[in-house]
Structures are given as structure tokens and as C-alpha cells.
Amino acid sequence: MPMAAEDIIALIKQGIPGAEVEMQDLAGDGDHWAATVVSPAFAGKTKIQQHQMVYGALGGRMGGVLHALKLTTMAQKP
């Protein structure tokens, strides 16, 4: 069963307090998502470290209940 956008957002916000999260359903199937995550916690971190923070917030759901997630991360909005 796919994860709902609201559940993904809640997990990310819980794991990265103060994060702003926008979700987009890439295939219209609720199983392929794109997330844009903006958080001051990303400042000074590499993209790999930022993505690891998001994956950590998802608690191991990536590749299981959460099939596909395209990530865009940044410390502040452009």
C-alpha cells in the first residue's frame, strides 16, 4: 500500500523540525513522489548529508512502503 503525502510530510517534519515540505505525485499513483524539503538544518551540509537526513526522518520506509522519492533539498528558499 502506498504512503500518503500527508504521512510523508509528517514524518519529515517530525524528523527535521522546522522543515517546509512540498510533495508532488509524479505518476498519479500515490507511489512515486517528489519532495522539496527546505530546512535551516541543511545549512553547511552536502546534498548527500541533506538527503541522508530526510531518509533518516523516514525511518527506513524508503524502498519498502515508500517506493520512489525524488528529493530536492535546500537550506533556504531561492
mmCIF file of C-alpha atoms in Angstrom:
data_model
loop_
_atom_site.group_PDB
_atom_site.id
_atom_site.type_symbol
_atom_site.label_atom_id
_atom_site.label_comp_id
_atom_site.label_asym_id
_atom_site.label_seq_id
_atom_site.Cartn_x
_atom_site.Cartn_y
_atom_site.Cartn_z
ATOM 1 C CA MET A 1 0.000 0.000 0.000
ATOM 2 C CA PRO A 2 1.471 3.388 -0.985
ATOM 3 C CA MET A 3 2.187 6.106 1.553
ATOM 4 C CA ALA A 4 0.004 9.207 1.540
ATOM 5 C CA ALA A 5 1.681 12.569 1.004
ATOM 6 C CA GLU A 6 0.433 13.751 4.399
ATOM 7 C CA ASP A 7 2.176 10.819 6.113
ATOM 8 C CA ILE A 8 5.464 11.512 4.329
ATOM 9 C CA ILE A 9 5.252 15.216 5.218
ATOM 10 C CA ALA A 10 4.504 14.418 8.866
ATOM 11 C CA LEU A 11 7.491 12.065 9.151
ATOM 12 C CA ILE A 12 9.883 14.556 7.576
ATOM 13 C CA LYS A 13 8.634 17.426 9.763
ATOM 14 C CA GLN A 14 8.891 15.250 12.860
ATOM 15 C CA GLY A 15 12.452 14.202 11.998
ATOM 16 C CA ILE A 16 13.573 17.667 10.830
ATOM 17 C CA PRO A 17 11.751 20.234 12.994
ATOM 18 C CA GLY A 18 11.043 23.484 11.196
ATOM 19 C CA ALA A 19 11.272 21.901 7.740
ATOM 20 C CA GLU A 20 8.951 23.058 4.982
ATOM 21 C CA VAL A 21 7.864 20.178 2.750
ATOM 22 C CA GLU A 22 6.090 20.221 -0.609
ATOM 23 C CA MET A 23 5.011 16.972 -2.255
ATOM 24 C CA GLN A 24 4.178 16.142 -5.864
ATOM 25 C CA ASP A 25 2.706 12.845 -7.084
ATOM 26 C CA LEU A 26 4.856 12.128 -10.144
ATOM 27 C CA ALA A 27 2.829 9.302 -11.680
ATOM 28 C CA GLY A 28 -0.653 9.882 -10.252
ATOM 29 C CA ASP A 29 -0.474 6.534 -8.455
ATOM 30 C CA GLY A 30 0.389 7.657 -4.918
ATOM 31 C CA ASP A 31 3.557 5.562 -5.134
ATOM 32 C CA HIS A 32 6.048 7.816 -6.959
ATOM 33 C CA TRP A 33 6.729 11.089 -5.170
ATOM 34 C CA ALA A 34 8.862 14.192 -5.479
ATOM 35 C CA ALA A 35 9.553 16.131 -2.287
ATOM 36 C CA THR A 36 11.072 19.560 -1.881
ATOM 37 C CA VAL A 37 12.377 19.996 1.645
ATOM 38 C CA VAL A 38 13.613 23.374 2.901
ATOM 39 C CA SER A 39 15.268 23.500 6.316
ATOM 40 C CA PRO A 40 17.841 25.706 8.025
ATOM 41 C CA ALA A 41 19.212 22.427 9.453
ATOM 42 C CA PHE A 42 20.659 21.737 5.988
ATOM 43 C CA ALA A 43 22.975 24.774 6.132
ATOM 44 C CA GLY A 44 26.611 23.780 5.665
ATOM 45 C CA LYS A 45 25.729 20.193 4.757
ATOM 46 C CA THR A 46 26.385 18.477 1.425
ATOM 47 C CA LYS A 47 23.437 17.312 -0.686
ATOM 48 C CA ILE A 48 24.248 13.735 0.338
ATOM 49 C CA GLN A 49 24.086 14.682 4.019
ATOM 50 C CA GLN A 50 20.815 16.565 3.456
ATOM 51 C CA HIS A 51 19.276 13.567 1.710
ATOM 52 C CA GLN A 52 20.522 11.252 4.462
ATOM 53 C CA MET A 53 18.738 13.463 6.987
ATOM 54 C CA VAL A 54 15.478 13.094 5.058
ATOM 55 C CA TYR A 55 15.920 9.324 4.697
ATOM 56 C CA GLY A 56 16.635 9.139 8.428
ATOM 57 C CA ALA A 57 13.416 11.026 9.144
ATOM 58 C CA LEU A 58 11.531 8.466 7.050
ATOM 59 C CA GLY A 59 12.699 5.738 9.416
ATOM 60 C CA GLY A 60 13.665 3.039 6.938
ATOM 61 C CA ARG A 61 10.463 3.253 4.884
ATOM 62 C CA MET A 62 12.402 4.115 1.698
ATOM 63 C CA GLY A 63 12.427 1.161 -0.672
ATOM 64 C CA GLY A 64 9.646 -0.537 1.276
ATOM 65 C CA VAL A 65 6.296 1.123 1.829
ATOM 66 C CA LEU A 66 7.727 4.231 0.173
ATOM 67 C CA HIS A 67 8.672 3.006 -3.286
ATOM 68 C CA ALA A 68 10.138 6.069 -5.021
ATOM 69 C CA LEU A 69 11.032 9.542 -3.783
ATOM 70 C CA LYS A 70 12.792 12.227 -5.798
ATOM 71 C CA LEU A 71 14.357 14.696 -3.365
ATOM 72 C CA THR A 72 15.184 18.359 -3.709
ATOM 73 C CA THR A 73 16.707 19.813 -0.549
ATOM 74 C CA MET A 74 17.901 23.297 0.354
ATOM 75 C CA ALA A 75 18.670 25.351 3.453
ATOM 76 C CA GLN A 76 16.522 28.279 2.308
ATOM 77 C CA LYS A 77 14.139 29.097 -0.484
ATOM 78 C CA PRO A 78 15.781 30.624 -3.553
#
